mmCIF file of C-alpha atoms in Angstrom:
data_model
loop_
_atom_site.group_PDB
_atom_site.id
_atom_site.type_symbol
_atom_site.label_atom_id
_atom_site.label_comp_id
_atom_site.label_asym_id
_atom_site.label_seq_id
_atom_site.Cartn_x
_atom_site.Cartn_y
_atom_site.Cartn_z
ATOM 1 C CA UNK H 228 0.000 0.000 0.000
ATOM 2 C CA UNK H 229 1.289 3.700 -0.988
ATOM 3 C CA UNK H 230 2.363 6.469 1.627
ATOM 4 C CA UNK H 231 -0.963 8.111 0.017
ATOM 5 C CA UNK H 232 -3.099 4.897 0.232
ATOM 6 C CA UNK H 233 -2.637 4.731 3.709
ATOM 7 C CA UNK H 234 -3.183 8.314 4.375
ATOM 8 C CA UNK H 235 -6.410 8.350 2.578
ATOM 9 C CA UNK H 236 -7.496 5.378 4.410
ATOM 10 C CA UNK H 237 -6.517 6.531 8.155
ATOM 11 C CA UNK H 238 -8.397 9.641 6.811
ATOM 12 C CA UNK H 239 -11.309 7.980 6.109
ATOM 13 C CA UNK H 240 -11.433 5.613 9.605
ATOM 14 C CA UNK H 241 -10.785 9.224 11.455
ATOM 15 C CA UNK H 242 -13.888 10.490 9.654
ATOM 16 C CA UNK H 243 -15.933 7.835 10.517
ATOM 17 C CA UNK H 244 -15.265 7.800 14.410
ATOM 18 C CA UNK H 245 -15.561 11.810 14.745
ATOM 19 C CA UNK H 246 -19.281 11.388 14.572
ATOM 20 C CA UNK H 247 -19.467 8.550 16.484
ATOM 21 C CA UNK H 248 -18.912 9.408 20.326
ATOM 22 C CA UNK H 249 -17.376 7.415 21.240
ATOM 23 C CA UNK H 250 -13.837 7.238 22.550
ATOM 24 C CA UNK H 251 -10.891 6.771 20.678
ATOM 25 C CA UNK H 252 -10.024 3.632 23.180
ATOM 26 C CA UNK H 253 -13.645 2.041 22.663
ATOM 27 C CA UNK H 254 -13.840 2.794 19.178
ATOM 28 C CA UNK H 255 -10.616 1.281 18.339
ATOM 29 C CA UNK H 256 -11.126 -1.661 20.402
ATOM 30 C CA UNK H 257 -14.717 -1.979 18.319
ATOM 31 C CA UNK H 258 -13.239 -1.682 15.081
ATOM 32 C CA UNK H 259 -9.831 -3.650 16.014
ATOM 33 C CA UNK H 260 -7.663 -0.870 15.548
ATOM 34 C CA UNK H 261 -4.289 -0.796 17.453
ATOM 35 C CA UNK H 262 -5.128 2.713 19.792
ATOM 36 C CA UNK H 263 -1.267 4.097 19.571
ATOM 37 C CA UNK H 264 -1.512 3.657 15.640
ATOM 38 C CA UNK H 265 -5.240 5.739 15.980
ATOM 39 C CA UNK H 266 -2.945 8.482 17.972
ATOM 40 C CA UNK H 267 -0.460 8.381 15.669
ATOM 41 C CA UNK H 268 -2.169 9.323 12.703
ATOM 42 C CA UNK H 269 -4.875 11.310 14.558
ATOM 43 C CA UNK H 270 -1.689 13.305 15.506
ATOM 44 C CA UNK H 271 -0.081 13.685 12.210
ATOM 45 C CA UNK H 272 -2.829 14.101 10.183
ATOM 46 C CA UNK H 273 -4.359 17.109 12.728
ATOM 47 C CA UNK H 274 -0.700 18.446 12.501
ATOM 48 C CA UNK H 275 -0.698 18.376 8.374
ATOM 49 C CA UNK H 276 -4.055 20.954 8.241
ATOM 50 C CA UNK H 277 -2.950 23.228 10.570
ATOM 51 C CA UNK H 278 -0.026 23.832 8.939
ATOM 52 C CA UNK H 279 0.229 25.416 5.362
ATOM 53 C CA UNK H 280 2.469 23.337 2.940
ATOM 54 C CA UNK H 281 5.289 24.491 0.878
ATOM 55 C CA UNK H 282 5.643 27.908 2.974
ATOM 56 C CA UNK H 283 1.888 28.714 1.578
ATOM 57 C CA UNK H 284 0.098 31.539 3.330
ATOM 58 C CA UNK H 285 -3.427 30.975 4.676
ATOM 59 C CA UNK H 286 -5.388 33.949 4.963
ATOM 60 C CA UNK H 287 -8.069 34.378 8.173
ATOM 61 C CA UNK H 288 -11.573 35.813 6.485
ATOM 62 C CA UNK H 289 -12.978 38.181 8.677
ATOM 63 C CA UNK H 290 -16.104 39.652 9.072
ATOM 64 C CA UNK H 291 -16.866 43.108 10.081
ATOM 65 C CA UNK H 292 -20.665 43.955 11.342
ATOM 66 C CA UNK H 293 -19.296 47.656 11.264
ATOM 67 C CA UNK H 294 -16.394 49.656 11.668
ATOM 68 C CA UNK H 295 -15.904 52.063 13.802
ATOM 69 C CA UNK H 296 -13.052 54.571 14.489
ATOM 70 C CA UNK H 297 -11.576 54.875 17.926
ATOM 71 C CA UNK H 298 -10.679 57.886 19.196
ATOM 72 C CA UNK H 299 -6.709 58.326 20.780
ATOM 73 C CA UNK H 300 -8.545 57.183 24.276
ATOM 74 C CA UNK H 301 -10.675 54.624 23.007
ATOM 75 C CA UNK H 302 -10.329 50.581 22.519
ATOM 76 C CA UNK H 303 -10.698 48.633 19.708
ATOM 77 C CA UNK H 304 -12.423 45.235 20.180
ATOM 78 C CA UNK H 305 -12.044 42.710 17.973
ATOM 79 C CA UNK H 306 -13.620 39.081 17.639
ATOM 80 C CA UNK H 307 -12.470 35.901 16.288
ATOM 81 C CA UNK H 308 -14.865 33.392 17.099
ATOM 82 C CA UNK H 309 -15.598 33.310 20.449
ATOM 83 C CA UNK H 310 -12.632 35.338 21.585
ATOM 84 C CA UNK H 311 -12.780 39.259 22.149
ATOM 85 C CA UNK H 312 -9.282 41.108 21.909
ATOM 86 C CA UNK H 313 -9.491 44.630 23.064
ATOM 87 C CA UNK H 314 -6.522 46.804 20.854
ATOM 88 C CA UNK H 315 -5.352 50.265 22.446
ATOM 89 C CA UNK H 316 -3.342 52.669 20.384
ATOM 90 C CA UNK H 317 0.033 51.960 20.154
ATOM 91 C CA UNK H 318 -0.584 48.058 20.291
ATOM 92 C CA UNK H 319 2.117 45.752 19.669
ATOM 93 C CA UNK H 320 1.045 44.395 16.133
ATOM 94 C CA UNK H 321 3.388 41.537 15.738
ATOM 95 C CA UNK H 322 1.739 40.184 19.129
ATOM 96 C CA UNK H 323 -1.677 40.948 17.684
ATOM 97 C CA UNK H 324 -0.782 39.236 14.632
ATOM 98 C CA UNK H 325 0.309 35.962 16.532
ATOM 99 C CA UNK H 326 -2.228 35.885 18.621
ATOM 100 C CA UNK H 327 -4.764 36.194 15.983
ATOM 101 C CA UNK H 328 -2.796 33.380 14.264
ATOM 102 C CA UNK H 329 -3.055 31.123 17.134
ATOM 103 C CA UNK H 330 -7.160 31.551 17.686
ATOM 104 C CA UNK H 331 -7.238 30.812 13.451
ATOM 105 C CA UNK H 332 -5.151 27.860 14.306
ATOM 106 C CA UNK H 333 -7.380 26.075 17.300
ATOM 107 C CA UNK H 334 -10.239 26.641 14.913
ATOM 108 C CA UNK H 335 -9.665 25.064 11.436
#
């Protein structure tokens, strides 16, 4: 069997146990699946879409429900998903940037 084979099947047995809630112990012993080859490419395979190949850069779509100015004194708030960052002037904007990263990344 191929290196891509095999990745398309442990795809497809990963797809079908999401759904079924179960745990990954029970499920494995059900379906007579060794559990540390389950973690294994549970792990990789989680690893592989959070990460863009080749150096590509994934971009973050954002929507806006209105913009809105902020005075010198005033705070920005901004949402990603369930997560409210409040941005003051003069923010650090390579921290924003990572941290805005890191939410994108724990939600694929």
């Amino acid at each position: 069997m191929s290196r891509t084979e095999l990745r398309e099947e442990w795809e497809g047995r990963l797809a079908e146990f999401e759904p079924s809630g179960q745990t990954a112990t029970a499920w494995c012993a059900e379906q007579g699946i060794n559990i540390h080859r389950f973690r294994y490419w549970s792990s990789k395979l989680r690893e592989n879409r959070r990460k863009p190949s080749n150096g590509e850069v994934r971009w973050l779509s954002v929507e806006m429900e209105s913009v809105i100015k902020p005075s010198s004194n005033e705070a920005l708030t901004v949402q990603v998903g369930q997560a409210r960052i409040e941005v003051s002037e003069g923010f650090n904007a390579k921290l924003f940037i990572q941290v805005v990263q890191a939410l994108a990344n724990a939600h694929p």
